[in-house]
Short mmCIF file of C-alpha atoms in Angstrom, two decimals:
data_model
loop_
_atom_site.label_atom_id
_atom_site.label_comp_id
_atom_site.label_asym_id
_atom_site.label_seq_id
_atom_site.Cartn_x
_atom_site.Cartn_y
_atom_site.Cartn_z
CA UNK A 1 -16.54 1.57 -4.63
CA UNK A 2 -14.82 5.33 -4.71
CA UNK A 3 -16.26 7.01 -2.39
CA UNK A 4 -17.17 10.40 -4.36
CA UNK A 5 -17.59 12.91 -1.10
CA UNK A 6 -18.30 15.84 -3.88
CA UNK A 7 -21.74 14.44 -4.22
CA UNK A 8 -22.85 14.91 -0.60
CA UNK A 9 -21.96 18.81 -0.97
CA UNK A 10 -19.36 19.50 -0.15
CA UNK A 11 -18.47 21.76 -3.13
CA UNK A 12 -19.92 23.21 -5.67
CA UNK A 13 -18.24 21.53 -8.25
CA UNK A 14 -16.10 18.79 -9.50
CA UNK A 15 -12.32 18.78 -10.24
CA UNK A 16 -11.41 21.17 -13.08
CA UNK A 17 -9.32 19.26 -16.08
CA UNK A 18 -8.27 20.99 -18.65
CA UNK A 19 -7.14 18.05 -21.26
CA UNK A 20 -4.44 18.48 -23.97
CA UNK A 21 -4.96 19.50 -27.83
CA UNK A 22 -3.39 18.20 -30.16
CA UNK A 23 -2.43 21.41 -31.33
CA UNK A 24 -1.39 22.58 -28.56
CA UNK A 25 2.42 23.03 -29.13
CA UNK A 26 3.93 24.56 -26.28
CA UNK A 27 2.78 26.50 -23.25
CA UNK A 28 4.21 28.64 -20.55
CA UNK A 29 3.83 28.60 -16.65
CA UNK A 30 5.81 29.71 -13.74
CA UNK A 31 5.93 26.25 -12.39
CA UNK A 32 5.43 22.85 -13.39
CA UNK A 33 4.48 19.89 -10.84
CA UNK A 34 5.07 16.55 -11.61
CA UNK A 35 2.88 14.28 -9.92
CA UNK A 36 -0.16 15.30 -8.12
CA UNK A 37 -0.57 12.62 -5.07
CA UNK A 38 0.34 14.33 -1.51
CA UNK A 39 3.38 16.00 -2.00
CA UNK A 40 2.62 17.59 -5.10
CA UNK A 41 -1.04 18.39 -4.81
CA UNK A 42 0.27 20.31 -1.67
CA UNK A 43 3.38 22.30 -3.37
CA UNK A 44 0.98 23.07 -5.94
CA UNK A 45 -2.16 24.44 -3.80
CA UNK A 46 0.24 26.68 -1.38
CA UNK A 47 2.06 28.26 -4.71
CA UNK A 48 -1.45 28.41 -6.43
CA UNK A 49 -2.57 30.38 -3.07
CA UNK A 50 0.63 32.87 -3.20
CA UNK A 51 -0.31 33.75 -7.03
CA UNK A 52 1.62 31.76 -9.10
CA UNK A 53 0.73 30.28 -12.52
CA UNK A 54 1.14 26.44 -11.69
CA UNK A 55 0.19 23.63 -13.54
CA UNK A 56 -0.14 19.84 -12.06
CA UNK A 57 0.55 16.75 -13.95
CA UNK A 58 -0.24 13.20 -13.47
CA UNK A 59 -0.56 10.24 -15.55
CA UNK A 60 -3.35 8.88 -13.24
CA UNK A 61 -6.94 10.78 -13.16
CA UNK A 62 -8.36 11.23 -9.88
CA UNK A 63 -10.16 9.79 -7.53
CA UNK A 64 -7.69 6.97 -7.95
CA UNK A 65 -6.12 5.04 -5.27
CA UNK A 66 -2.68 4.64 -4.69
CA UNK A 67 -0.28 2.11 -1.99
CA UNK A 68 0.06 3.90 1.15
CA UNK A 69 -0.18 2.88 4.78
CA UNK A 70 -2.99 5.81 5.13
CA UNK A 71 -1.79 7.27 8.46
CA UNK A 72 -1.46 10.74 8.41
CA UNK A 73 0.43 11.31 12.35
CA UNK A 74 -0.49 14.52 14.33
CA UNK A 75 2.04 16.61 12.49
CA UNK A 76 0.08 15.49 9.04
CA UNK A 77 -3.02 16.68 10.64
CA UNK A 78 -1.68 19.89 11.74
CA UNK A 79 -0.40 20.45 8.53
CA UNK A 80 -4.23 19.43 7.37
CA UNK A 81 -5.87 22.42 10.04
CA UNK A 82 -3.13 24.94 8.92
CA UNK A 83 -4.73 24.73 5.31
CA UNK A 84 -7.67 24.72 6.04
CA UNK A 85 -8.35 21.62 4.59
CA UNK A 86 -9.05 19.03 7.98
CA UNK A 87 -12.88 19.59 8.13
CA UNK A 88 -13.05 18.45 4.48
CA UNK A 89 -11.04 15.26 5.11
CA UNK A 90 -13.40 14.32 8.35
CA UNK A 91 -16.16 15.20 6.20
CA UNK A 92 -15.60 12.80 3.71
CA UNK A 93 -16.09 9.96 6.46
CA UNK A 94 -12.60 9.76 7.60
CA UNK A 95 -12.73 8.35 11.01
CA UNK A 96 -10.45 10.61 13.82
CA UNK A 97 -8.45 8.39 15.67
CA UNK A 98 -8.54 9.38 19.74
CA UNK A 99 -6.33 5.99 21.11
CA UNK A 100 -3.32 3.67 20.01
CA UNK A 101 -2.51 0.60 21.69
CA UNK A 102 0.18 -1.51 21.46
CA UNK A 103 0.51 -5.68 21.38
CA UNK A 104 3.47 -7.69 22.63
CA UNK A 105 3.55 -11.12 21.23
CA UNK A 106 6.95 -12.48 22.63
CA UNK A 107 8.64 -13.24 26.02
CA UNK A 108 8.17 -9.86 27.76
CA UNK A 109 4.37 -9.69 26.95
CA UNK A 110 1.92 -8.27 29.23
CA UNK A 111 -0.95 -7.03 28.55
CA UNK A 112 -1.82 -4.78 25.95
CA UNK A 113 -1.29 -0.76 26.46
CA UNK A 114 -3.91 1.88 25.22
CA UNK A 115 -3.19 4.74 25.79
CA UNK A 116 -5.41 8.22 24.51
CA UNK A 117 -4.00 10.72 21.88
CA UNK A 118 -3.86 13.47 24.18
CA UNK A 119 -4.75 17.20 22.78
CA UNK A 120 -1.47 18.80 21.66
CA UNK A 121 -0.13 21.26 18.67
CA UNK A 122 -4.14 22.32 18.10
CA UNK A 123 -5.03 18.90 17.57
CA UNK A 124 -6.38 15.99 19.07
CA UNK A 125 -6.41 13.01 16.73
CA UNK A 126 -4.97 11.29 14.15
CA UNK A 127 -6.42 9.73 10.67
CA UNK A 128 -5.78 7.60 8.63
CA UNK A 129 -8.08 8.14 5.38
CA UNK A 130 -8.00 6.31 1.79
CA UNK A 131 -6.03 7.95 -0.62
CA UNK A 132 -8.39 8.46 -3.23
CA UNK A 133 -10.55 10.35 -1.16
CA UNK A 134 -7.49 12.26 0.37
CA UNK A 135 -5.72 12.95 -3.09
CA UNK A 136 -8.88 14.39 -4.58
CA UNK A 137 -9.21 16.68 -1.69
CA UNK A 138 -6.01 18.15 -2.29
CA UNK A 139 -5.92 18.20 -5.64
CA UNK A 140 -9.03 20.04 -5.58
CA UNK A 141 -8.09 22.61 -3.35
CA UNK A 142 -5.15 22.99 -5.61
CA UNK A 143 -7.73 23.55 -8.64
CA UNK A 144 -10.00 26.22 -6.42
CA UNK A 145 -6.69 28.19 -5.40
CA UNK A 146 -5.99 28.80 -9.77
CA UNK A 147 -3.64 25.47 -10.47
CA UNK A 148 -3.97 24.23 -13.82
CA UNK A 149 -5.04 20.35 -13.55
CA UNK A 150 -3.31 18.22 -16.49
CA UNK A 151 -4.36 14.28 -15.68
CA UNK A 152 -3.63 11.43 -17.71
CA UNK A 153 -0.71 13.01 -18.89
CA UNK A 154 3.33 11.93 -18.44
CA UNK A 155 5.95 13.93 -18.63
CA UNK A 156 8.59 12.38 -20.83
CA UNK A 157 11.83 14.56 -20.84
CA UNK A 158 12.71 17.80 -19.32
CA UNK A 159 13.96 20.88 -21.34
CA UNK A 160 16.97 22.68 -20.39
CA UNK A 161 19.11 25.70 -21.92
CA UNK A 162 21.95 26.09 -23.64
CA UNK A 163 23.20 26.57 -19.69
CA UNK A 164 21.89 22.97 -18.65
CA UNK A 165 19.54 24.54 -16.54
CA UNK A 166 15.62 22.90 -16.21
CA UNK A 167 13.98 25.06 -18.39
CA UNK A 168 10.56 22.63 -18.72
CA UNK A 169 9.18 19.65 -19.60
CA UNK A 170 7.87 17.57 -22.27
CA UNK A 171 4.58 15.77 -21.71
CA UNK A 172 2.30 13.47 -23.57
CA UNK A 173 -1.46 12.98 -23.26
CA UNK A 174 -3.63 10.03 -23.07
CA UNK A 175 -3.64 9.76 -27.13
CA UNK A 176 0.15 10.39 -27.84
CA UNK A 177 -0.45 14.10 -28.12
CA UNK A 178 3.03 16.17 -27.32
CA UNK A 179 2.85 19.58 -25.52
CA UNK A 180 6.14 21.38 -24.14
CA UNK A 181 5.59 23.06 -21.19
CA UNK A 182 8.16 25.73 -19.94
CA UNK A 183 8.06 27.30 -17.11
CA UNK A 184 10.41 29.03 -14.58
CA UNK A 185 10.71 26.00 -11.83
CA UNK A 186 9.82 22.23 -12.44
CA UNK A 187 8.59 20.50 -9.35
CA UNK A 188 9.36 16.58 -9.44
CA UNK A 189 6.84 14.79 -6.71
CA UNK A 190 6.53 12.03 -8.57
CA UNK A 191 7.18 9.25 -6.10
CA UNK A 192 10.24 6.97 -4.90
CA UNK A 193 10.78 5.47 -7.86
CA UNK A 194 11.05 8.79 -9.53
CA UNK A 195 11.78 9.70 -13.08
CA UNK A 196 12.39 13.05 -12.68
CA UNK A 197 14.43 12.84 -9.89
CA UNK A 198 17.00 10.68 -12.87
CA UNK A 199 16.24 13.33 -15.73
CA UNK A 200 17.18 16.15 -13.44
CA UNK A 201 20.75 14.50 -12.48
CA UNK A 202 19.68 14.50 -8.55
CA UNK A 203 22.51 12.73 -6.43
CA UNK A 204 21.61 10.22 -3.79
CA UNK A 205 23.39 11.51 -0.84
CA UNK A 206 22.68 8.73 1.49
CA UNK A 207 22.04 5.36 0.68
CA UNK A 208 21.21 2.72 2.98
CA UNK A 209 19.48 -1.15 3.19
CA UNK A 210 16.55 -1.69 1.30
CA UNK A 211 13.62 -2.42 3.38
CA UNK A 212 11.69 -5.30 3.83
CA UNK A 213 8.16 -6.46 2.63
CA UNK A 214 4.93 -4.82 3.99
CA UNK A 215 1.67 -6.22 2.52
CA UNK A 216 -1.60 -5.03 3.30
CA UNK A 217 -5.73 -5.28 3.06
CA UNK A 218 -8.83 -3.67 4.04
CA UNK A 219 -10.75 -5.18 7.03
CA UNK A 220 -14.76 -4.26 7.70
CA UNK A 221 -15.62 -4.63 11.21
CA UNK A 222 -17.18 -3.01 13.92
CA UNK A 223 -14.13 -3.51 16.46
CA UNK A 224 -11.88 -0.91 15.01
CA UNK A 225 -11.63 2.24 16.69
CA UNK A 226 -7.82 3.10 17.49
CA UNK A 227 -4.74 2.89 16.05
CA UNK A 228 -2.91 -0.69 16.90
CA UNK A 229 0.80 -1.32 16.89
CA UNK A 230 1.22 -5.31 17.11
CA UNK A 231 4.47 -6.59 17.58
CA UNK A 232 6.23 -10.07 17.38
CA UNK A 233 9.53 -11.70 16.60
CA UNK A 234 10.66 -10.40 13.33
CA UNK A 235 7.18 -9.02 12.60
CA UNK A 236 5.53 -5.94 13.32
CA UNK A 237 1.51 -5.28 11.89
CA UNK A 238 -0.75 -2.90 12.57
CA UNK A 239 -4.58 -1.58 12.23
CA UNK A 240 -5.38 2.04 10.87
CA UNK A 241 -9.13 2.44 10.72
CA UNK A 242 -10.46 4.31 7.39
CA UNK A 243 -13.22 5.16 5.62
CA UNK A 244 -16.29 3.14 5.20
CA UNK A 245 -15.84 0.99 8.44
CA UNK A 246 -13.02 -0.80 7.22
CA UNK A 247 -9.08 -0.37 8.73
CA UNK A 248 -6.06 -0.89 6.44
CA UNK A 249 -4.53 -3.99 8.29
CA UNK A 250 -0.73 -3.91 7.62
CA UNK A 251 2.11 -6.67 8.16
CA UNK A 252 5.75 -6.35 7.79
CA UNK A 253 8.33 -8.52 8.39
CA UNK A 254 11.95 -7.83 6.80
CA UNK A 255 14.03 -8.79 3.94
CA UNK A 256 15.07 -12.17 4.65
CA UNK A 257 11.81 -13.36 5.50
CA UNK A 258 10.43 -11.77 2.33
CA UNK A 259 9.62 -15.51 0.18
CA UNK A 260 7.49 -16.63 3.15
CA UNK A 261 5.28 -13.91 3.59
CA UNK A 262 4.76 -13.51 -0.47
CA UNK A 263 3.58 -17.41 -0.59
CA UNK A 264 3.44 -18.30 -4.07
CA UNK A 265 0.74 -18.67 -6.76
CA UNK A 266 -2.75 -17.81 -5.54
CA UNK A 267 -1.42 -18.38 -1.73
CA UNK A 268 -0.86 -15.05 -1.23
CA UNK A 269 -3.77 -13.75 1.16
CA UNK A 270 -3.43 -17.07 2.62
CA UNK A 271 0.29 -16.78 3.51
CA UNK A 272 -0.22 -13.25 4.66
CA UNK A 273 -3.20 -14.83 7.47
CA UNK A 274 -0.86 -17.72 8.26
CA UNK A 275 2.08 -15.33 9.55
CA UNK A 276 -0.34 -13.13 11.30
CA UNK A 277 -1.62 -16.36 13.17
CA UNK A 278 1.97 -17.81 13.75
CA UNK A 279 3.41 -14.20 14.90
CA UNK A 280 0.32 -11.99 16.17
CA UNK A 281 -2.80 -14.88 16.88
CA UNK A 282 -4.72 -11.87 18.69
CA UNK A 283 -4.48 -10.12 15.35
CA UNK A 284 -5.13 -12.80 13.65
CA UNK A 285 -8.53 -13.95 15.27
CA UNK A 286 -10.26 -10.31 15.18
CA UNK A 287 -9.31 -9.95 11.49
CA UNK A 288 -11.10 -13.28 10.67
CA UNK A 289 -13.90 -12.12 12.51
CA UNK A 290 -14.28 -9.70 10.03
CA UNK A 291 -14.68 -9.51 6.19
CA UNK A 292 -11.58 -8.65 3.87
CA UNK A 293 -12.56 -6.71 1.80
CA UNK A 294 -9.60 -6.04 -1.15
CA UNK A 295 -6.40 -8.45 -2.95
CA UNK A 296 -3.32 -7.93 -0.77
CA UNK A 297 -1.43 -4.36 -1.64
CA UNK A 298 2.27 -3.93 -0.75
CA UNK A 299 5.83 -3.24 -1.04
CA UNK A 300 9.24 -5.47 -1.05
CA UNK A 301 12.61 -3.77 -1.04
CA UNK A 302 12.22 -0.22 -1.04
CA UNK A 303 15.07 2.24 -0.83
CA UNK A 304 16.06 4.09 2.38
CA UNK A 305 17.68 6.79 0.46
CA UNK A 306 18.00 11.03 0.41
CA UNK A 307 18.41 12.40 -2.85
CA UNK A 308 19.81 16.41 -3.41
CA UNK A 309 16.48 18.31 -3.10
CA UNK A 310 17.12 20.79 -5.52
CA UNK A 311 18.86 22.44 -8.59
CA UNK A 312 19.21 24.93 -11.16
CA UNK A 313 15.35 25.02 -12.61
CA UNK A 314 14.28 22.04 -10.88
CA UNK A 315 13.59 20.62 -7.16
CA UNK A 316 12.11 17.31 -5.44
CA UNK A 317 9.60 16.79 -2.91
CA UNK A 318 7.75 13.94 -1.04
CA UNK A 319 9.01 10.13 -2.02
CA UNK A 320 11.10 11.26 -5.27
CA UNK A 321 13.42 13.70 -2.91
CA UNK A 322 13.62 11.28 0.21
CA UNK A 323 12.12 7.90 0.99
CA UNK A 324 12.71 5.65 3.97
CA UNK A 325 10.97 2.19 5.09
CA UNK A 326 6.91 2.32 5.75
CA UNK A 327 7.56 0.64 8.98
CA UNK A 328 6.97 4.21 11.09
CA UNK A 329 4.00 5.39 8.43
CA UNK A 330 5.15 8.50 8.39
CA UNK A 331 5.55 9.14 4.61
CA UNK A 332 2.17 11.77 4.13
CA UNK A 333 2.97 13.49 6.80
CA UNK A 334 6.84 13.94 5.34
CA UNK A 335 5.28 15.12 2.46
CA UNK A 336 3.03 17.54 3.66
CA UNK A 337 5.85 19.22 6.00
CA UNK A 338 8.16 19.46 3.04
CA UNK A 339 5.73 21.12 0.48
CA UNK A 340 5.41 23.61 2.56
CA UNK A 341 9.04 23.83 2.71
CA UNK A 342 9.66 23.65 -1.01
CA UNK A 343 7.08 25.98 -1.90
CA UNK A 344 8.18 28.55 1.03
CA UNK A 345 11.49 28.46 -0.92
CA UNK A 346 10.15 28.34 -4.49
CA UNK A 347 7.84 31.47 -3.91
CA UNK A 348 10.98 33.22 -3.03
CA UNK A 349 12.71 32.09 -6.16
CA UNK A 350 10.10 33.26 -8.11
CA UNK A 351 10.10 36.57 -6.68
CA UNK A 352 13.05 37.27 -6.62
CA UNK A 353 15.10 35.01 -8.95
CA UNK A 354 18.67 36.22 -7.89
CA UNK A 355 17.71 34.44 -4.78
CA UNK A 356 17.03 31.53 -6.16
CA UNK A 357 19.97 29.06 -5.50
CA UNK A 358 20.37 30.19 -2.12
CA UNK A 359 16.46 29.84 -1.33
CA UNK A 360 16.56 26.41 -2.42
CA UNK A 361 19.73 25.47 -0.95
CA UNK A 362 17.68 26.76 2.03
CA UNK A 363 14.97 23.61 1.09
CA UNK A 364 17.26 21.25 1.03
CA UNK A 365 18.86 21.92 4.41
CA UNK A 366 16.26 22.60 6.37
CA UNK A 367 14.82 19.17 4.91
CA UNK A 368 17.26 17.52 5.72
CA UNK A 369 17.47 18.79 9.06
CA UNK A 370 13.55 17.91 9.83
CA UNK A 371 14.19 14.06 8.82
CA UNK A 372 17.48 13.64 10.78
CA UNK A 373 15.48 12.08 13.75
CA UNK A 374 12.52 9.85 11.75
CA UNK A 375 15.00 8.94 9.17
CA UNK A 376 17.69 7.46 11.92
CA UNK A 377 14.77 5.44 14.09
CA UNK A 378 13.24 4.38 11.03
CA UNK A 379 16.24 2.50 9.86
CA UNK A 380 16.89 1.05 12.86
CA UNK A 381 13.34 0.03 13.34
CA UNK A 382 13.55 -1.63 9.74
CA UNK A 383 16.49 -3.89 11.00
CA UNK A 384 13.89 -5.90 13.85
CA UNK A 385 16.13 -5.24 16.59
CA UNK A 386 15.11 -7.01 19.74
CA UNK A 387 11.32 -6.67 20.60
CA UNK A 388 12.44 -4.50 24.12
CA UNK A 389 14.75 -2.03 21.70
CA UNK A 390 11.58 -1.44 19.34
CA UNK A 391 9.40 -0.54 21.86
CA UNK A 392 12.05 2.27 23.08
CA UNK A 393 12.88 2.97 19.50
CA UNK A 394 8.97 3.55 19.01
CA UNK A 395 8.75 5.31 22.45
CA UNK A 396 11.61 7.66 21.10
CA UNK A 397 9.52 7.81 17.81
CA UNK A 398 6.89 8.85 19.38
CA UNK A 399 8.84 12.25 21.18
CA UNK A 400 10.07 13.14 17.91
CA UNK A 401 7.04 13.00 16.08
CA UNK A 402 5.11 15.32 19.15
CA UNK A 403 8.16 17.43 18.79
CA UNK A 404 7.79 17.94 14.93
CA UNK A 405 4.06 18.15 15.12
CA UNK A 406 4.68 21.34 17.68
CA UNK A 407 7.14 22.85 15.10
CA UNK A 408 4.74 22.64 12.28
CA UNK A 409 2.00 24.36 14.35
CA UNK A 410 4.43 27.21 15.47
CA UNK A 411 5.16 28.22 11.86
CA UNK A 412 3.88 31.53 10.76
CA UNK A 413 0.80 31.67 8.56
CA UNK A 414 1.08 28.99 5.66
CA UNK A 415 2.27 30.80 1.90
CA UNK A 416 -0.73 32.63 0.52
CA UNK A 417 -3.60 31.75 3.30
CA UNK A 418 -4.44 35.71 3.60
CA UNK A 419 -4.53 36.09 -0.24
CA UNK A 420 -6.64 32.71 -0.48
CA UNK A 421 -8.92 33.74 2.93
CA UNK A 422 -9.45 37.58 0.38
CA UNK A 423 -10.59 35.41 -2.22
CA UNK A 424 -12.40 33.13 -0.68
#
């Protein structure tokens, strides 16, 4: 069951929609977001704050749950404080995480190492919460800072000028009705499969192996409390307690042992329990001494790509602009550092539009610059190299991410939080 947090007060009021008429022709806006999950919800609330006339699409309504690992690392929670949005997520139940330990199941195991998530960049924990409690926060704080909220609705085409450049978009409603929405940037966060990302013309700049097949459930028991890294030949799994007493329970293995994992017919939970007891039997024993609690969720053969960031009219943020394998869970917290990127940049743009290409050129480099590290581990990571070189790939992991996580909480002031804190 969602869990709806709004009824236990913490605002005043629900999510405000504002549906499509039938008549409704065209409208205008100064920017359009596709997609409305974390890195568009976020572009959208930070542009909202500065004063700009956005409105947010997405063909889902919200709450509505979405395939993610959940864990938001300590640069996602930073990100989280510096919006002033953290004491709603632990609010809504979200458990912090203080610990993370780590499992060896091969040759060179000892025992396990916990080790405490030690107070740094303002914060002390991590989280890991459900999505559809986590979307609807954001989108809602997008809402209460003046975005326009347009759900169930899918944007079919863009609109350009005579000049090629984005000009808009064409969207449909949940009846067929047709609206053209113009507007002076379009924002495409809608995911790594993304549509927009092929109607703007965006070129994949790197391209790299697919990755490899990560499957996942929910898990009630009373024995989760950390984060857990669990690793074994050619499998890696791990625990991120959410909401509700239950931890997302995550196993990946890669490509070529993709058919095994997936089982076949109605044997898929049951070939997903038989590799954890082959690889990870620790695993293995304390989630049968709990309850599953969901079907098996996952991914097989997603792209570790970059795609250009940004062009004339248009831009890309979260999983549509860059996407690399869920083995390091680090895709929120990507997100959430590049909205505030993009939206630095658009907010310039908008200002002062002679600045524009440069200001987004500015996005796109200093993007690129910020996933250089994650984005080079993470592939090697995704290739299962010997247990001993993934624990000092995850040891160098774990530098980077600190190191990122102090970056994000030396930036100045996020866009608009004086104007917001005046209205507020």
């Amino acid at each position: 069951m969602l869990l709806r947090f709004y009824r236990r007060g913490m605002h005043q009021q629900l999510i405000r929609r504002q549906p499509l008429s039938r008549s409704a022709g065209s409208r205008r806006h100064d920017v359009v977001v596709v997609g409305a999950r974390c890195a568009g919800a976020a572009s959208a609330l930070l542009l909202a704050r500065a004063g700009h006339d956005v409105v947010l699409l997405d063909r889902a309504t919200f709450p509505s749950d979405t395939t993610s690992t959940h864990s938001l690392v300590r640069g996602g929670v930073v990100q989280l404080a510096r919006w002033g949005l953290l004491d709603d997520v632990l609010a809504s139940g979200a458990p912090p995480i203080r610990s993370v330990s780590f499992h060896r199941y091969d040759a060179d195991a000892g025992e396990p190492l916990t080790l405490p998530v030690k107070p740094r960049a303002g914060v002390d924990h991590m989280l890991a919460p459900r999505r559809y409690v986590l979307d609807e926060i954001l989108v809602d704080a997008a809402v209460r800072a003046g975005a326009t909220l347009l759900d169930r609705v899918t944007a079919s085409d863009v609109v350009r000028d005579t000049g090629g450049r984005v000009r808009g978009v064409i969207a449909r409603g949940p009846s067929g009705e047709r609206v053209r929405i113009e507007a002076r940037l379009v924002i495409g966060a809608d995911g790594v499969r993304s549509k927009m990302a092929h109607r703007f013309g965006a070129a994949t700049t790197q391209r790299y192996a697919p990755s490899g097949v990560c499957l996942y459930s929910y898990v009630a028991a009373d024995h989760w409390t950390g984060f857990e890294f669990h690793l074994g030949e050619r499998v890696f799994a791990g625990v991120f307690p959410t909401h509700g007493g239950e931890a997302c329970i995550w196993l990946i293995r890669p490509r070529g042992d993709t058919r095994m994992l997936l089982g076949s017919g109605g044997r898929r939970l049951e070939a997903w329990m038989d590799a954890l007891q082959a690889h990870l039997p620790g695993l293995a024993a304390r989630v049968r001494a709990g309850t599953v609690t969901a079907p098996l969720r996952g991914t097989v053969g997603l792209p570790n790509h970059v795609r250009q960031a940004a062009g004339p009219g248009w831009a890309l943020v979260g999983d549509a602009g860059y996407h690399r394998d869920p083995i390091t869970g680090h895709g929120m917290t990507d997100a959430f550092r590049d909205a505030e990127l993009l939206a630095e940049a658009a907010d310039l743009a908008l200002r002062e539009p002679w600045a524009e290409a440069e200001a987004l050129a500015s996005y796109e480099r200093q993007r690129d610059a910020a996933i250089a590290d994650t984005f080079r581990i993470t592939r090697e990571l995704g290739a299962f190299p010997h247990p001993n070189r993934f624990v000092a790939l995850q040891t160098e992991l774990s530098r980077a991410l600190d190191a990122e996580a102090q970056a994000l909480a030396a930036r100045p002031a996020p866009l608009g939080q004086v104007l917001q804190a005046a209205v507020d």
